[in-house]
Each structure stands twice: as structure tokens, then as C-alpha cells.
XYZ file of C-alpha atoms in Angstrom:
586
model
C 80.979 -251.415 -202.510
C 78.554 -249.708 -200.125
C 79.979 -247.383 -197.499
C 78.583 -246.154 -194.204
C 79.135 -243.449 -191.636
C 78.871 -243.637 -187.860
C 75.894 -241.859 -186.316
C 75.089 -241.274 -182.674
C 71.496 -241.714 -181.509
C 70.207 -240.434 -178.197
C 68.562 -242.899 -175.855
C 67.602 -243.277 -172.211
C 68.154 -246.170 -169.752
C 65.728 -249.043 -169.226
C 65.435 -250.451 -165.724
C 66.448 -254.012 -164.931
C 68.847 -254.836 -167.784
C 70.895 -256.991 -165.422
C 72.059 -260.321 -166.906
C 71.287 -263.447 -164.896
C 73.307 -266.670 -164.797
C 73.287 -266.780 -168.585
C 72.298 -263.491 -170.148
C 69.434 -261.014 -170.082
C 65.995 -262.623 -170.227
C 62.770 -260.669 -170.185
C 59.262 -260.807 -171.548
C 58.918 -259.921 -175.220
C 56.983 -256.824 -174.203
C 60.142 -255.508 -172.512
C 62.196 -255.957 -175.681
C 59.505 -254.081 -177.614
C 60.363 -250.906 -175.729
C 62.198 -248.258 -177.724
C 65.935 -248.985 -178.067
C 65.803 -251.817 -175.508
C 68.029 -254.128 -177.566
C 70.127 -251.209 -178.846
C 70.945 -250.119 -175.283
C 72.121 -253.548 -174.175
C 74.272 -254.140 -177.261
C 75.872 -250.691 -177.033
C 76.411 -251.085 -173.282
C 78.276 -254.312 -174.052
C 80.602 -252.499 -176.458
C 81.189 -249.721 -173.944
C 81.998 -252.356 -171.291
C 84.369 -254.188 -173.620
C 86.306 -250.974 -174.212
C 89.315 -251.348 -176.480
C 88.564 -254.989 -177.221
C 85.644 -253.901 -179.400
C 87.905 -253.535 -182.420
C 88.723 -257.239 -182.601
C 86.802 -259.362 -185.126
C 83.456 -260.042 -183.481
C 81.198 -262.999 -183.989
C 77.600 -261.764 -183.912
C 74.949 -264.419 -184.247
C 71.160 -264.397 -184.139
C 69.549 -267.640 -183.098
C 66.055 -268.969 -183.636
C 63.891 -267.802 -180.786
C 61.020 -265.526 -179.999
C 60.997 -262.279 -181.962
C 59.873 -259.158 -180.119
C 56.541 -258.196 -181.640
C 56.708 -257.617 -185.370
C 60.499 -257.815 -185.527
C 61.902 -261.010 -187.003
C 65.190 -262.527 -185.930
C 66.600 -261.188 -189.200
C 65.662 -257.626 -188.253
C 67.224 -258.079 -184.817
C 70.413 -259.338 -186.451
C 70.499 -256.185 -188.602
C 70.333 -254.003 -185.473
C 73.331 -255.822 -183.966
C 75.254 -255.737 -187.262
C 74.814 -251.968 -187.608
C 75.771 -251.222 -183.998
C 78.790 -253.532 -184.266
C 79.950 -251.827 -187.460
C 79.608 -248.409 -185.840
C 81.699 -249.564 -182.880
C 84.689 -250.471 -185.060
C 84.127 -254.215 -185.517
C 85.783 -255.392 -188.752
C 84.156 -258.786 -189.392
C 80.984 -260.565 -188.350
C 80.176 -264.246 -188.801
C 76.520 -265.233 -188.711
C 74.713 -268.546 -189.236
C 72.529 -268.937 -192.319
C 68.985 -267.707 -191.615
C 70.208 -266.582 -188.199
C 70.250 -270.170 -186.927
C 73.023 -271.368 -184.635
C 72.898 -273.385 -181.442
C 74.606 -272.026 -178.350
C 77.137 -274.929 -178.419
C 77.886 -274.219 -182.085
C 78.482 -270.554 -181.237
C 81.008 -271.561 -178.596
C 82.759 -273.891 -181.039
C 82.947 -271.225 -183.741
C 84.394 -268.616 -181.370
C 87.085 -271.101 -180.353
C 87.858 -272.704 -183.705
C 86.850 -270.478 -186.618
C 89.678 -268.638 -188.373
C 89.140 -266.023 -191.106
C 91.001 -265.780 -194.399
C 93.526 -263.391 -192.873
C 93.967 -265.443 -189.695
C 91.499 -263.436 -187.628
C 89.548 -265.077 -184.800
C 86.351 -264.084 -183.060
C 86.568 -262.143 -179.818
C 83.023 -262.951 -178.750
C 79.403 -263.388 -179.741
C 75.957 -261.959 -179.225
C 73.415 -264.766 -178.959
C 69.682 -264.097 -179.148
C 68.153 -266.757 -176.952
C 65.896 -267.317 -173.976
C 67.309 -270.859 -173.776
C 64.709 -273.326 -172.480
C 62.060 -270.667 -171.790
C 58.835 -270.545 -173.860
C 58.597 -268.262 -176.891
C 55.857 -266.177 -178.461
C 54.488 -262.613 -178.411
C 53.633 -262.834 -174.711
C 56.484 -265.111 -173.642
C 60.248 -264.763 -173.261
C 63.187 -263.398 -175.201
C 66.850 -262.984 -174.343
C 70.332 -261.900 -175.332
C 73.703 -262.967 -173.964
C 77.327 -262.215 -174.732
C 79.994 -264.928 -174.907
C 83.661 -264.037 -174.668
C 86.709 -265.187 -176.622
C 87.061 -268.512 -174.770
C 83.600 -269.416 -176.120
C 81.894 -269.276 -172.732
C 79.388 -266.899 -171.131
C 80.740 -263.564 -169.953
C 81.991 -263.654 -166.366
C 80.425 -261.521 -163.647
C 83.093 -258.816 -163.901
C 81.964 -258.048 -167.454
C 78.221 -258.586 -166.965
C 78.273 -256.275 -163.940
C 80.040 -253.650 -166.036
C 77.427 -254.058 -168.794
C 74.607 -253.639 -166.299
C 76.171 -250.563 -164.723
C 76.488 -249.022 -168.171
C 72.819 -249.690 -168.995
C 71.789 -247.622 -165.967
C 73.389 -244.457 -167.332
C 73.497 -244.945 -171.112
C 72.364 -241.920 -173.111
C 73.517 -242.758 -176.640
C 74.238 -245.640 -178.987
C 76.148 -245.802 -182.267
C 74.776 -247.128 -185.521
C 75.980 -247.404 -189.131
C 74.088 -244.973 -191.376
C 74.031 -246.037 -195.006
C 74.741 -249.700 -194.239
C 72.163 -251.804 -196.116
C 70.550 -254.867 -194.577
C 72.555 -258.052 -195.082
C 70.804 -261.050 -196.644
C 71.360 -263.659 -193.908
C 69.567 -266.338 -195.947
C 72.344 -266.363 -198.545
C 75.695 -268.014 -197.802
C 78.561 -265.714 -198.711
C 80.401 -262.556 -197.689
C 79.064 -259.007 -197.947
C 81.754 -256.305 -197.926
C 81.423 -252.646 -196.980
C 83.636 -249.725 -196.038
C 83.379 -247.463 -193.009
C 85.417 -244.859 -191.156
C 87.728 -247.558 -189.750
C 88.202 -249.351 -193.084
C 86.751 -252.600 -194.471
C 83.758 -254.236 -192.760
C 82.649 -257.752 -193.746
C 79.665 -259.904 -192.849
C 80.064 -263.601 -193.612
C 77.009 -265.888 -193.644
C 77.888 -269.582 -193.357
C 76.192 -272.975 -193.089
C 74.901 -273.405 -189.537
C 75.675 -277.109 -189.166
C 78.867 -277.869 -191.119
C 81.514 -276.834 -188.578
C 79.637 -278.289 -185.621
C 79.178 -281.678 -187.323
C 82.902 -281.760 -188.178
C 83.702 -281.115 -184.514
C 81.432 -283.961 -183.369
C 83.078 -286.320 -185.858
C 86.468 -285.475 -184.349
C 85.205 -286.426 -180.860
C 83.083 -289.550 -181.395
C 83.429 -292.783 -183.350
C 80.664 -292.214 -185.891
C 81.175 -295.616 -187.492
C 80.466 -297.363 -184.168
C 77.331 -295.257 -183.587
C 76.218 -295.918 -187.158
C 76.521 -299.672 -186.572
C 74.410 -299.367 -183.434
C 71.665 -297.433 -185.241
C 71.690 -300.036 -188.029
C 70.925 -302.905 -185.639
C 67.411 -304.315 -186.205
C 66.916 -304.595 -182.444
C 67.816 -300.948 -181.760
C 65.491 -297.994 -182.306
C 66.047 -294.293 -181.744
C 63.993 -291.127 -181.327
C 65.107 -287.488 -181.096
C 62.798 -284.574 -180.243
C 64.023 -281.095 -181.192
C 61.073 -279.383 -179.444
C 60.965 -277.028 -182.475
C 64.171 -275.378 -181.261
C 67.438 -274.728 -183.056
C 68.581 -278.367 -182.629
C 66.354 -279.170 -185.584
C 68.807 -277.290 -187.818
C 71.411 -279.960 -186.938
C 69.362 -283.125 -186.431
C 68.836 -284.136 -190.058
C 72.481 -283.635 -191.019
C 73.848 -285.263 -187.869
C 71.521 -288.210 -187.320
C 70.063 -288.920 -190.760
C 72.784 -287.890 -193.219
C 75.870 -288.768 -191.148
C 74.625 -291.634 -188.949
C 71.958 -293.083 -191.289
C 69.131 -292.938 -188.745
C 65.649 -293.093 -190.187
C 64.012 -289.748 -190.907
C 61.029 -290.971 -188.893
C 63.342 -291.042 -185.848
C 63.142 -287.240 -185.686
C 60.180 -285.319 -184.319
C 59.560 -281.587 -183.876
C 62.784 -280.808 -185.722
C 61.566 -277.834 -187.721
C 62.778 -274.713 -185.844
C 59.988 -272.263 -185.078
C 60.274 -268.857 -183.447
C 57.498 -269.691 -180.969
C 58.652 -273.333 -180.629
C 55.348 -274.468 -182.090
C 53.520 -273.063 -179.090
C 55.356 -275.453 -176.768
C 57.806 -275.003 -173.923
C 61.268 -276.032 -175.204
C 62.533 -277.420 -171.904
C 63.643 -281.075 -172.204
C 62.079 -282.639 -169.135
C 59.277 -285.060 -168.318
C 56.750 -282.227 -167.994
C 57.307 -280.344 -171.240
C 58.703 -282.939 -173.700
C 55.277 -284.569 -173.789
C 55.439 -286.153 -177.232
C 58.788 -287.831 -176.585
C 57.738 -288.965 -173.107
C 54.618 -290.607 -174.542
C 56.570 -292.170 -177.408
C 59.097 -293.656 -174.970
C 56.360 -295.339 -172.926
C 56.460 -292.971 -169.967
C 53.173 -291.134 -170.538
C 50.211 -291.269 -168.211
C 47.851 -292.370 -170.984
C 49.568 -295.722 -171.329
C 52.709 -296.777 -173.225
C 52.771 -297.619 -176.916
C 53.166 -301.271 -177.849
C 56.904 -301.062 -178.520
C 58.735 -297.846 -177.523
C 62.169 -297.060 -178.992
C 65.239 -298.297 -177.122
C 66.702 -294.800 -176.859
C 65.158 -291.351 -176.817
C 66.544 -287.848 -176.343
C 65.482 -284.218 -176.525
C 67.201 -280.823 -176.658
C 65.981 -277.402 -175.571
C 65.400 -274.190 -177.526
C 69.073 -273.341 -178.089
C 70.270 -276.976 -177.989
C 72.515 -276.722 -174.953
C 70.327 -278.878 -172.652
C 69.318 -282.491 -173.070
C 67.123 -285.245 -171.680
C 68.047 -288.927 -171.995
C 65.431 -291.706 -171.920
C 65.469 -295.449 -172.328
C 62.500 -297.624 -173.118
C 60.037 -296.764 -170.306
C 63.000 -295.402 -168.333
C 64.127 -291.889 -167.351
C 67.796 -291.040 -166.725
C 68.229 -288.179 -164.271
C 70.679 -285.504 -165.449
C 72.785 -286.106 -162.318
C 73.081 -289.806 -163.140
C 73.681 -289.020 -166.803
C 76.856 -286.973 -166.261
C 78.159 -289.530 -163.748
C 77.582 -292.408 -166.192
C 79.207 -290.508 -169.080
C 82.253 -289.801 -166.895
C 82.482 -293.427 -165.739
C 82.418 -294.725 -169.348
C 84.072 -291.926 -171.328
C 87.598 -293.321 -171.607
C 86.397 -296.649 -173.015
C 83.573 -295.319 -175.188
C 84.633 -291.943 -176.608
C 87.887 -291.547 -178.611
C 88.312 -287.901 -177.518
C 88.928 -289.118 -173.931
C 91.145 -292.133 -174.676
C 94.129 -290.508 -172.949
C 92.135 -290.050 -169.735
C 90.088 -287.387 -167.959
C 91.708 -284.264 -166.506
C 88.991 -283.964 -163.892
C 85.231 -283.703 -163.491
C 82.899 -281.093 -162.026
C 79.260 -280.541 -161.160
C 77.124 -277.637 -160.025
C 76.378 -277.542 -156.299
C 72.666 -278.500 -156.571
C 73.476 -281.515 -158.783
C 73.465 -284.854 -156.971
C 76.720 -286.301 -155.657
C 76.652 -289.234 -158.105
C 79.613 -287.711 -159.963
C 81.539 -287.326 -156.689
C 81.424 -291.077 -156.119
C 82.678 -291.798 -159.657
C 85.508 -289.298 -159.225
C 86.493 -290.850 -155.905
C 86.510 -294.382 -157.325
C 88.425 -293.420 -160.472
C 90.774 -291.114 -158.538
C 89.846 -288.074 -160.611
C 90.083 -284.436 -159.625
C 86.637 -283.235 -158.598
C 85.104 -279.757 -158.305
C 81.779 -278.501 -156.944
C 80.896 -275.107 -158.415
C 77.988 -272.641 -158.302
C 75.252 -272.860 -160.907
C 76.367 -271.234 -164.156
C 78.467 -272.747 -166.939
C 81.036 -269.955 -166.726
C 82.439 -271.568 -163.554
C 83.206 -274.762 -165.485
C 84.875 -272.694 -168.208
C 87.565 -271.399 -165.860
C 88.453 -274.967 -164.820
C 88.545 -276.124 -168.443
C 90.705 -273.218 -169.569
C 93.180 -274.209 -166.839
C 93.219 -277.847 -168.015
C 91.606 -279.089 -164.793
C 88.266 -280.468 -166.042
C 87.172 -282.688 -168.937
C 83.503 -283.489 -168.208
C 80.926 -281.540 -166.231
C 77.210 -281.280 -165.700
C 74.232 -279.672 -164.019
C 71.043 -281.204 -162.682
C 69.140 -278.750 -164.897
C 69.672 -281.027 -167.921
C 73.034 -279.545 -168.890
C 75.988 -281.790 -169.761
C 79.228 -281.067 -171.577
C 82.968 -281.340 -171.916
C 86.033 -279.237 -172.632
C 85.513 -279.377 -176.411
C 83.654 -276.057 -175.979
C 82.781 -273.718 -173.099
C 79.013 -274.260 -173.062
C 76.849 -277.216 -172.190
C 75.994 -279.211 -175.287
C 72.754 -281.140 -175.724
C 73.651 -282.966 -178.938
C 77.093 -283.857 -177.543
C 75.350 -285.572 -174.610
C 73.095 -287.524 -176.984
C 76.128 -288.693 -178.973
C 77.954 -289.573 -175.749
C 75.095 -291.861 -174.713
C 74.910 -293.424 -178.177
C 78.669 -294.028 -177.933
C 78.296 -295.774 -174.568
C 75.471 -297.923 -175.942
C 77.570 -298.749 -179.014
C 80.528 -299.754 -176.843
C 78.424 -301.898 -174.490
C 76.839 -303.705 -177.445
C 79.879 -304.100 -179.718
C 80.245 -307.786 -178.841
C 76.512 -308.551 -178.665
C 75.640 -310.626 -181.736
C 72.491 -310.180 -183.782
C 69.697 -311.833 -181.862
C 71.603 -311.538 -178.589
C 70.420 -309.631 -175.513
C 70.825 -305.926 -176.219
C 72.410 -303.882 -173.422
C 69.831 -301.159 -172.842
C 69.846 -297.713 -171.270
C 68.163 -299.157 -168.194
C 70.779 -301.942 -167.968
C 73.597 -299.372 -168.028
C 72.004 -297.214 -165.327
C 71.180 -300.129 -163.016
C 74.701 -301.526 -163.372
C 76.029 -298.077 -162.482
C 73.880 -298.039 -159.330
C 75.121 -301.503 -158.391
C 78.720 -300.302 -158.707
C 78.531 -296.808 -157.221
C 75.263 -296.682 -155.284
C 72.204 -294.640 -156.182
C 71.478 -290.995 -155.502
C 67.683 -290.748 -155.391
C 66.976 -287.220 -156.527
C 64.188 -284.825 -157.409
C 63.765 -281.097 -157.975
C 60.682 -279.016 -157.259
C 60.364 -275.749 -159.207
C 58.068 -272.960 -158.081
C 57.995 -270.584 -161.049
C 56.919 -266.923 -161.234
C 56.739 -266.576 -157.462
C 56.298 -263.071 -156.065
C 59.833 -261.785 -155.486
C 59.089 -260.617 -151.937
C 57.556 -263.970 -151.019
C 60.596 -265.780 -152.442
C 62.885 -263.576 -150.353
C 60.911 -264.440 -147.214
C 61.425 -268.162 -147.913
C 65.182 -267.745 -148.284
C 65.541 -265.416 -145.285
C 63.607 -267.893 -143.129
C 65.936 -270.738 -144.167
C 69.045 -268.705 -143.379
C 67.638 -267.897 -139.952
C 67.007 -271.604 -139.270
C 70.706 -272.343 -139.853
C 71.757 -270.363 -136.785
C 71.235 -273.361 -134.454
C 71.694 -276.964 -135.616
C 70.203 -278.437 -132.363
C 67.058 -276.316 -132.743
C 66.917 -277.171 -136.426
C 67.044 -280.899 -135.674
C 64.171 -280.539 -133.224
C 62.075 -279.077 -136.019
C 63.117 -281.846 -138.433
C 62.339 -284.663 -135.975
C 58.992 -283.035 -135.302
C 58.167 -283.199 -138.995
C 59.502 -286.739 -139.650
C 61.079 -289.030 -137.087
C 62.350 -291.358 -139.849
C 64.755 -288.770 -141.303
C 68.388 -288.544 -140.189
C 69.627 -285.517 -138.278
C 71.265 -282.525 -139.935
C 75.013 -282.334 -139.371
C 75.757 -279.101 -141.232
C 73.870 -276.162 -142.752
C 75.275 -273.244 -144.731
C 75.039 -270.910 -147.699
C 77.279 -272.293 -150.406
C 80.347 -270.185 -151.188
C 82.871 -270.991 -153.903
C 86.458 -269.844 -154.233
C 87.657 -270.367 -157.787
C 90.904 -272.404 -157.721
C 92.037 -270.708 -160.930
C 91.626 -266.981 -160.325
C 90.777 -266.867 -156.617
C 87.454 -265.088 -157.165
C 84.727 -265.784 -154.600
C 81.044 -266.410 -155.354
C 78.847 -266.079 -152.259
C 75.172 -266.768 -151.453
C 74.943 -269.504 -154.081
C 72.248 -271.577 -152.391
C 71.160 -272.731 -148.959
C 72.246 -276.262 -147.991
C 71.165 -278.706 -145.298
C 73.502 -281.720 -145.114
C 72.217 -284.768 -143.231
C 74.175 -287.352 -141.267
C 73.322 -290.155 -143.713
C 74.547 -288.242 -146.773
C 71.152 -286.839 -147.742
C 70.890 -283.214 -148.846
C 68.316 -280.467 -149.124
C 69.208 -277.434 -151.231
C 67.156 -274.285 -151.773
C 68.063 -271.776 -154.456
C 66.634 -268.860 -156.416
C 67.092 -269.390 -160.146
C 68.506 -266.688 -162.399
C 67.012 -267.986 -165.661
C 63.440 -266.722 -165.425
C 62.093 -263.567 -167.065
C 59.451 -262.555 -164.521
C 59.082 -262.883 -160.747
C 61.291 -265.456 -159.050
C 61.782 -269.193 -159.406
C 62.458 -271.141 -156.211
C 64.157 -274.476 -156.779
C 64.125 -277.163 -154.081
C 66.602 -280.048 -154.512
C 66.079 -283.269 -152.561
C 68.652 -286.093 -152.513
C 69.046 -289.426 -150.706
C 72.090 -291.691 -151.204
C 71.549 -295.474 -150.976
C 74.449 -297.937 -151.260
C 72.545 -301.140 -150.407
C 72.212 -302.990 -153.733
C 68.947 -304.505 -152.552
C 67.454 -301.004 -152.280
C 68.921 -299.124 -155.259
C 66.074 -300.272 -157.473
C 63.426 -298.808 -155.168
C 60.748 -296.328 -156.206
C 62.187 -292.789 -156.194
C 58.994 -291.072 -155.100
C 58.526 -293.459 -152.188
C 62.186 -293.274 -151.127
C 62.251 -289.481 -151.192
C 58.834 -288.892 -149.594
C 60.145 -288.294 -146.031
C 62.738 -285.751 -147.214
C 60.198 -284.017 -149.448
C 57.905 -283.633 -146.451
C 60.741 -282.151 -144.389
C 61.845 -279.796 -147.167
C 58.443 -278.231 -147.831
C 57.522 -277.821 -144.174
C 60.960 -276.591 -143.176
C 60.871 -273.744 -145.698
C 57.173 -272.945 -145.101
C 56.670 -272.848 -148.860
C 52.890 -272.721 -148.852
C 52.739 -270.224 -145.994
C 55.053 -267.722 -147.684
C 54.189 -268.239 -151.381
C 50.585 -269.512 -151.199
C 51.682 -272.306 -153.554
C 50.288 -275.712 -152.602
C 52.264 -277.533 -155.302
C 55.288 -276.957 -157.552
C 55.022 -275.819 -161.165
C 57.387 -278.548 -162.342
C 58.807 -281.703 -160.747
C 61.884 -283.310 -162.306
């Protein structure tokens, strides 16, 4: 059995190692700098303090590799630093492949031979950002509840990175073969040290089978009048798709596209939306070049680390805000995990109020939280929330403490299976579009769009936000400006910067986005995103609520046009940023 000693290496701080809403994301060129990854990992152990000695789950996920370093080499760096910091056991997915949702599930559910549980995880991911030598890379730390580290810890990590002058590593520890399932055992100054490599998909698939009725979904997929398509966007979801959809649910192999994980995502942008999931959008009949003769009935995509999702019907797009509301409205009937009822529901502040209306009608507890999944985690840990979602294509439940793209796909398949259980062969299939339009007829429709301005100069972005805050000082003056832009838009009744007081621990999150609330229930929200790697991303959220059944089927672009005009002129986007159009519209 190989043994190792602990060695100290000198280092110096790197500027800007401050985690955003979900980890540290930078350009690959930043991670190529000497000891960049080492510093962040060691700073995390220093911040964790005495907890470092608990069994730690350290996982490398498919993603961009900094320069010539493969994900395997990056995993070895983390393994050696973890060993030197007194960690006794590491679990890692075969070939370094694990989705972010699977990581959360393993932290929460995996138990070692001696009863040990994971205290946290390092995840190498830039989420839905593009990969490649000149693109993005990232690392995040999840804590023992399976969710992203809260601000108290991430702030401590960042503070440590600003003064760090040494890191620990395990001298004499050989590289671990992460392609081979099994346990490698070593000895160090603190005693035994084990690295266990396990199948990436097995535990996650077992968890999904405990939540959903796989036999009902299998019957749906076997119907001759139902067809299905899943796009993995060459992210980590591909490591699960064949086992989940083909082997377990008997979907056709041809139903899967782009399901071979690649470190540069095949040169694509692994963000599941109408802009970047081009192949799926075209296949589902929503492309600009004209629809195929007969698109599938149901389509879905997941992002690079499989925590985000997009849901499509035949020639029909389901907004993420509608998606979480529809899942919540149908969960008790369609998904066995929720048969005893929902504890509550929650959405991020920028997400449309479609979920609010469902909660009100079903008399469910409802929470509006800042952007960032960690805020949902607190509610779930306290038993206050069952289903939650974000407009940024994130949907999930209390089965884990991360959003879960494949869970959302299975939830929609479950709803479709339930709606069609009494439809005979040859009968009229209840489609995705039917379900959404029936939801609108019952609850009203929240017309919604988001404009993203990516890689904006940080100073220009600050000018936009400062200008909007200044406008909020006088509602009468603000309404004069609005009526001067569009006379057919309702007046503003309230304007503020969103602040959230956590009902569980009393912590306060301030400056979470600038809101303009209109008298007719419309909303404009402006927010700087924390998920980019360079510059700033300004997100503009535009929402109009329509209850009139005769109007819920209207064209979204046409319905929202007046509010879009007000939003862009109110914030002086082009004047401050020199951007005449958004990078992405969803």
C-alpha cells in the first residue's frame, strides 16, 4: 500500500477568486495561471476549518480543461490537496463524469462501508457556459446538505484567497485511475486514505425510479402516436441519457442527440434555450428554416452539467416560468413522490408569477427568493418547500438541493403519461401544447421574455443600474417618463430593489435586482447576473399577466412589445452600453 507525506508549497494570491451565485467561473486562461486551482481548493479547506477531516466527496465533471490539463489531471490535483488536508475518503464518478444533480444526491444519500457520509463536494463546472481553450471553466463547493455553499462560507473562501501564501499537497501519492471502478487505498500521516471510483449513473437512476412511475412513462413512450427527443448538448447529461431513457424506459436510441459528453461541448454553447439548442429547436419544428414534416411530440434538452432544462412540444415552446407552475399544479396526481401533497413552492424573484397563482389557488405556502439555488435549499431543509424553479431554465424539488434537468424532463413525461392514461390507441393524444393552454385557461397567462446583454463593460453595466435606482426616487416622475414612452402601458405603482429575509435563519440578502411593479400586474426587473466569466451580464425581465381567456392565446412578442419598449428606453440601455440589441432573447 502506497504511503504519502504532507508537503507545503509556497504560492501567492490571484485577484478576483470571488465565487458568484454558483461558484467561481473564469476564462480558461485564468485557470492556466500557476496554482490558480490549487489556491482556491486550499482556501476552501482553510475556510472549512475543522470540518475538513470529515469524509469529503470530491468530483470532477466533464467540462472545459484548462489548456493541456485534462479533467483527470485536475481531479488528481484536488485528490492530493484533499489528502494533505486530512480528508479520509473521496468518492469520484468514473472518468470524472457526474452531473451537478447527481453530486447533490450522492452527498445526501451515499454511505460508506463504515457508515461515513460525505461532508461536501468540489465540482468542476462552468454550468451552461461554453467550453474550450478560450472559453469558460469553473469550480464550486457544495456542502453537506448537497447544495451550493452559502454566502458565509463563500465569502470566507474569497477572503482567504486574497492572502493565501501556501497550499498543502500529498507527496508520494500516485495518480488514481479514475477510469477504473474500484477503491484505491493509501496511508498518510492521519491514517488510511481511500479513493473510490463508482459508476456515474447507477445511484442517480435509482433515485429517479424512487420518485417517478417508470412503468407509466414507459407505456407513454411505447405509444405509436408519441415520439420523443432529448438533446444532451454534448454535456454530462449524455452520461445518463442512454441508461435512463433507452435502457430503463425503452426509448429508441435515435431519440437521443448530442449525448456523447465532450470537454468543449462539441464546439457548441451548452445552454438549453431557443438560441443555443439549435438542433433540437429545428427538430421540434421551431427553426427559422422551416419545420420538418412531422416533429416529435415531446422534446427536451439539458445544459453542460445537467442541472438546467428546456421543455418543448411539437412546434411549441414552454417557458421555464410556466414549466415549474405546471409541474406544481399536476405533481400530486402525476408523480408518486408527491402523492401526500406539497409542503410549499418557491420561485426566484425574476421568474414570472405563474407559480404564485397556482400556489394561491391550491392554498400552498409560497416563497419568492433571490436568484441562487442555495436560497431554495434553506426552505427545503426546513420542510417548507417541495417544488421550486427559476426562469433561467432551472427546475427542481426537495429530492436534492440543486436544480435538476433530467428530473424536470421526467416530471413532464409523468404529466403527459397521466393525462393520456385513459386515451385509447387511435384517440386524441393530449399534447404538451394542450396541457399548457389548459393551464392558461385555468390560471391565466404570464406573457414573459428575458433579454440578456452579455459581456457588457462592467462600468457601463453599473451606470445602467445606478440610473434605474435613481429613477425609483419619485414614482410620479417615473410615471411621466413611462407615459411619454408608451401611453398604452399601465402606471407604475411600486419600485424597489428586492431584499429577502430568509424565514429559516433570518439572514438578509439585499440589492437582489431592481423591480418596477405596474398597476395591472405587469413587471419589469433588471439584474446583473453572477454566472458569467468576463465583464457583466445585464438581464432584463419583462412580464404581462392576462386573465382573459380570449387573449391568453395571443402572440407573446406582440403582447409584450409595449413593455419591451418601456424597459429599454427607461434603462437607457443603448446609451450606456452601446448595445442596440440583446445577445440572447428567451
